[in-house]
Short mmCIF file of C-alpha atoms in Angstrom, two decimals:
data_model
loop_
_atom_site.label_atom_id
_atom_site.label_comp_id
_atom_site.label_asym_id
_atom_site.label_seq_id
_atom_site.Cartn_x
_atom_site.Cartn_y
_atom_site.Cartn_z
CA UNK A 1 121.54 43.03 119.96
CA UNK A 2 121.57 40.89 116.79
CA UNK A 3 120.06 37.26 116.58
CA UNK A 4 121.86 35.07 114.46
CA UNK A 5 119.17 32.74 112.47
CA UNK A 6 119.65 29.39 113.60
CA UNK A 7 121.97 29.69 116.52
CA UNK A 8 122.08 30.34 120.35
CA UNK A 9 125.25 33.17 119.65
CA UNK A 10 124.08 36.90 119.60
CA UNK A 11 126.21 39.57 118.09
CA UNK A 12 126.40 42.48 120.20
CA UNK A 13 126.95 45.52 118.38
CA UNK A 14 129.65 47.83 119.02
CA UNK A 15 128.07 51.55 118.39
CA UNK A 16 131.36 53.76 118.97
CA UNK A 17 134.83 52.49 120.36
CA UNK A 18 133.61 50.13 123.26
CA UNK A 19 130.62 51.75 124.00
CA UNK A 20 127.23 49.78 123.59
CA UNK A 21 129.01 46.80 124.09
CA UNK A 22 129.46 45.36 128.24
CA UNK A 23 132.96 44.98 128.85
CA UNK A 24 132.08 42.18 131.78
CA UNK A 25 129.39 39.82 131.87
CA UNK A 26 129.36 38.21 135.79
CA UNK A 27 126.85 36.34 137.90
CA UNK A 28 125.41 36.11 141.32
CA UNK A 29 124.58 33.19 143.49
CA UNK A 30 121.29 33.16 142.76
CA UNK A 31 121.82 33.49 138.55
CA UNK A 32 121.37 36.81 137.95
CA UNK A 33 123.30 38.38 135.66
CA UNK A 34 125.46 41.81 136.30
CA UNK A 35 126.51 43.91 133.20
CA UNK A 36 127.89 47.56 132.30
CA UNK A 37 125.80 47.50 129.33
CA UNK A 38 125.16 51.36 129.37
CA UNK A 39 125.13 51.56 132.90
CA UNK A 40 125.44 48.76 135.57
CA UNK A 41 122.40 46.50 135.42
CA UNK A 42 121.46 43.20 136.88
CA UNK A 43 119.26 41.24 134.96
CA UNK A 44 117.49 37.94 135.70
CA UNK A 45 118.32 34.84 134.27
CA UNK A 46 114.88 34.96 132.49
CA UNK A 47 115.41 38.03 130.85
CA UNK A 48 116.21 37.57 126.66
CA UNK A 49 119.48 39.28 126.16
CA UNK A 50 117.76 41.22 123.33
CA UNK A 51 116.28 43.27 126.42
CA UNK A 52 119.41 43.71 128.49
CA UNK A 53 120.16 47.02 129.65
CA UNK A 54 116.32 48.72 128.86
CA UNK A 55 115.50 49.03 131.89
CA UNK A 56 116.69 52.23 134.07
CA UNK A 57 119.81 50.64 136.70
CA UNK A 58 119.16 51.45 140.12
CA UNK A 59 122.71 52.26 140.84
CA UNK A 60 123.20 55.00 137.69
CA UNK A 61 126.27 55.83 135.90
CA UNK A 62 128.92 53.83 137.53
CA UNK A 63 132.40 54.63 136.21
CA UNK A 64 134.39 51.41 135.96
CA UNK A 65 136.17 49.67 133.68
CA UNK A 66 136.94 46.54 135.39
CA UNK A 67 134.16 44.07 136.89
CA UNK A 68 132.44 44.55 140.44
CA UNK A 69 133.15 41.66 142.77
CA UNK A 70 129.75 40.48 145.21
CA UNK A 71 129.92 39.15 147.83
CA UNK A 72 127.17 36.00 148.25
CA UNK A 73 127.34 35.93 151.62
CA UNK A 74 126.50 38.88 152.61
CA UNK A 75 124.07 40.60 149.96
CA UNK A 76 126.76 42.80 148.78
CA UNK A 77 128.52 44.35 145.90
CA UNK A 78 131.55 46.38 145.45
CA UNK A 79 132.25 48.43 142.95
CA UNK A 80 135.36 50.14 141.34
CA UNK A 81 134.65 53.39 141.11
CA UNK A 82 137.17 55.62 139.63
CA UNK A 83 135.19 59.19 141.11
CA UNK A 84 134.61 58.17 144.80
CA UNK A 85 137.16 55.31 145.39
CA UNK A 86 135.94 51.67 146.48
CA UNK A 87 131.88 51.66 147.09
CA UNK A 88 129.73 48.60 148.56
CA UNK A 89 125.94 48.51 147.43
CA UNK A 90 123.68 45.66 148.95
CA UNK A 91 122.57 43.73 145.87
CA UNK A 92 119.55 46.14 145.14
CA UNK A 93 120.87 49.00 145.82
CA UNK A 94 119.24 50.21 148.76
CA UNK A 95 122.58 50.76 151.10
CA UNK A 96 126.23 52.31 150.11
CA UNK A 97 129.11 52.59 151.49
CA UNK A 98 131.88 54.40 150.36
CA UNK A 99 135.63 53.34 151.97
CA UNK A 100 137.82 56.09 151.04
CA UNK A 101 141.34 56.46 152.10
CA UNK A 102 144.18 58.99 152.05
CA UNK A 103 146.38 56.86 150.36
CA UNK A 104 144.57 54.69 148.04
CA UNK A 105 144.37 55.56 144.41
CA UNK A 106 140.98 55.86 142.85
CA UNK A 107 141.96 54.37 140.25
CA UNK A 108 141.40 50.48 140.95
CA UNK A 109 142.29 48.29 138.72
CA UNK A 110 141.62 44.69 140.87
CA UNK A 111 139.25 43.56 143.55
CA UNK A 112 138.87 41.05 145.50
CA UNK A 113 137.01 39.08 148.79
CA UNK A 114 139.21 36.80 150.95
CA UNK A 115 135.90 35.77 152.38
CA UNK A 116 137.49 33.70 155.27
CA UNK A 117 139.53 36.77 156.79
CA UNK A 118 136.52 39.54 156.25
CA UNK A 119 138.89 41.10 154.02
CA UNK A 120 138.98 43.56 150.80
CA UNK A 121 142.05 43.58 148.53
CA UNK A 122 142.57 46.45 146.52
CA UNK A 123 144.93 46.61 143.28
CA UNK A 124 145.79 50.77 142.25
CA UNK A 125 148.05 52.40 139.95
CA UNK A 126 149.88 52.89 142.81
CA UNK A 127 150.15 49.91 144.38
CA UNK A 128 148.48 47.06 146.43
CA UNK A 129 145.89 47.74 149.96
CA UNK A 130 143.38 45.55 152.21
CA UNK A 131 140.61 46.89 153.94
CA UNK A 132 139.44 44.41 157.18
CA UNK A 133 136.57 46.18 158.64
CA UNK A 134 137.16 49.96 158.33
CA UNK A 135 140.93 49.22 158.43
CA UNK A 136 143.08 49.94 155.71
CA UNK A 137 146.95 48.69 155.28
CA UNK A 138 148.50 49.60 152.38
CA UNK A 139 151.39 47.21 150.74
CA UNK A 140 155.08 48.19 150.02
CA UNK A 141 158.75 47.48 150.35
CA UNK A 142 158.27 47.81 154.36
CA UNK A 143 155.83 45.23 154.77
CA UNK A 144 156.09 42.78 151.87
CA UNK A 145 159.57 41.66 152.35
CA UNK A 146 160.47 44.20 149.60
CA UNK A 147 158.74 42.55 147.07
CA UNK A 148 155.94 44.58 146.29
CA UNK A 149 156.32 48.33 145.71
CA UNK A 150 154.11 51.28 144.79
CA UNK A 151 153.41 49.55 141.29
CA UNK A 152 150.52 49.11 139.06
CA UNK A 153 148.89 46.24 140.52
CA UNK A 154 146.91 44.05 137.34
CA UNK A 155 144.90 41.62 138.69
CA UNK A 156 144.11 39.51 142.20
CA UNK A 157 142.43 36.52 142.81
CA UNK A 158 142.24 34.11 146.37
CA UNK A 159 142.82 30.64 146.02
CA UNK A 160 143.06 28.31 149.26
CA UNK A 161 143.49 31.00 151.39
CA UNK A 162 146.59 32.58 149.02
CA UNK A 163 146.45 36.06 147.71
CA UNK A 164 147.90 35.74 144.36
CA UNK A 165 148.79 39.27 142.46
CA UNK A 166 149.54 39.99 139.02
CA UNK A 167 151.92 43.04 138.73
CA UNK A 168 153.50 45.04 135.85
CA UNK A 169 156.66 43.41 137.44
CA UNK A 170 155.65 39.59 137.59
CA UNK A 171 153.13 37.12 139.73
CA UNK A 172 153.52 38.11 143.28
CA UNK A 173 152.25 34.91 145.91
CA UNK A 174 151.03 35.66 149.49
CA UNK A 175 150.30 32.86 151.83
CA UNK A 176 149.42 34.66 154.42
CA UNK A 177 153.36 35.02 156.04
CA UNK A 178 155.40 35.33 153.02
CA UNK A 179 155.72 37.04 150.13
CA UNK A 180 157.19 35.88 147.12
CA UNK A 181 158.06 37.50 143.42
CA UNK A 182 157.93 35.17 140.24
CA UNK A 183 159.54 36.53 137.01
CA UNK A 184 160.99 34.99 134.15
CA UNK A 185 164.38 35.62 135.98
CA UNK A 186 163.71 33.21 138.49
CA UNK A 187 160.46 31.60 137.43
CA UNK A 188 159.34 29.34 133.97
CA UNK A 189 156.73 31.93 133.66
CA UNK A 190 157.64 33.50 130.10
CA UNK A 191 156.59 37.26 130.37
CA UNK A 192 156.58 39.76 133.80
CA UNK A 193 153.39 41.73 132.77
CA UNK A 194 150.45 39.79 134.20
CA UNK A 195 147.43 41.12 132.64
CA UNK A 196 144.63 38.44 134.20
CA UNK A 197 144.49 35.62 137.15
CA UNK A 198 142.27 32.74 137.26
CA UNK A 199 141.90 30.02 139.86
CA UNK A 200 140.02 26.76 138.99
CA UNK A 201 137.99 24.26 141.60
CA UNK A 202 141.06 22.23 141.69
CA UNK A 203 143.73 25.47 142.14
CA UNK A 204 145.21 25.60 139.31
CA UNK A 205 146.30 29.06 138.16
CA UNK A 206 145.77 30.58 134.96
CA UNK A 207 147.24 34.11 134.11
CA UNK A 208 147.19 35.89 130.72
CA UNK A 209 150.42 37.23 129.96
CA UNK A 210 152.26 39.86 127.94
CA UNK A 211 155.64 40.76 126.88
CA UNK A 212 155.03 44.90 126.91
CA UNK A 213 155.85 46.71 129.64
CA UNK A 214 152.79 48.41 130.12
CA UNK A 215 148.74 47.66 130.40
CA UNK A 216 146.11 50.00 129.29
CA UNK A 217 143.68 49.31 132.25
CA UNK A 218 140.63 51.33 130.25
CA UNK A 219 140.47 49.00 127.72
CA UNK A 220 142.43 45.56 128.72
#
């Protein structure tokens, strides 16, 4: 980590195709700051990022290349983990969980908490699931009014109660009842592949965007 004389930025060095560099920076309720600076590491808000990542990480080598979604009301973290499937940690790594499932692809590529229904969603390769307790469902043509199928699901975020998912195939809305497809068919949005979602305090929805037809989830 490189200090910049006269300025708050700091370079962070990339040592060999994006490795020694953290491909998410996230943070807790209480200001601590997660990274996958080497391995997964929380650090406090205290700590100079010049010393990020030297100390050893109490949960090892997680492999994941998308960020870990906790959970502030209960303690928890869950982590994308492309060897055992979806695994919960409480915050220092004390407890885990693994959920496993005989239809859920280990490779996840979007998580998220709809906090208000106890409820996991889980983006795949292979398509979209939700685990409530130690329930799974998984999503397809049979239960989404045909408008999700076994496709690479991109990103998820819950606003107001509303799943929103980004697809390979467009922005897919579910209020709970109803499922519904936008694409630039039938929609102003001006590319299908939705690579990122984003919800502000006043839910508005960002996405990021792209006119290929596929996304490389290692290294979006």
């Amino acid at each position: 980590v490189l200090g910049i004389p006269n300025s708050n930025w700091r370079i962070m060095p990339m040592v060999n195709d994006y490795e020694g560099i953290p491909r998410f920076i996230i943070q807790d309720a209480s200001g601590n700051y997660w990274h996958d600076y080497k391995n997964l590491h929380r650090e406090s808000n205290k700590t100079p990022l010049e010393e990020w990542g030297n100390t050893s990480s109490p949960f090892g080598s997680v492999p994941t290349t998308i960020p870990p979604v906790i959970d502030n009301k209960s303690s928890k973290i869950w982590l994308p983990n492309s060897q055992e499937g979806l695994t919960r940690y409480s915050l220092e790594a004390q407890y885990k969980t693994i959920y496993d499932s005989p239809f859920l692809d280990k490779n996840i590529t979007a998580i998220a908490i709809d906090s208000t229904n106890n409820a996991i969603w889980v983006g795949t390769t292979k398509g979209l699931a939700r685990l409530t307790g130690s329930e799974w469902t998984f999503f397809d043509s049979t239960n989404t009014d045909s408008m999700l199928t076994k496709e690479s699901i991109t990103s998820i975020i819950i606003s107001d109660s509303v799943v929103w998912i980004g697809t390979i195939k467009g922005l897919v809305k579910f209020n709970g009842t109803n499922w519904v497809r936008f694409t630039p068919q039938n929609s102003l949005i001006p590319a299908a592949l939705v690579r990122i979602l984003a919800a502000d305090r006043v839910g508005n929805l960002w996405m990021g965007l792209s006119n290929e037809t596929y996304v490389n989830q290692k290294h979006q």
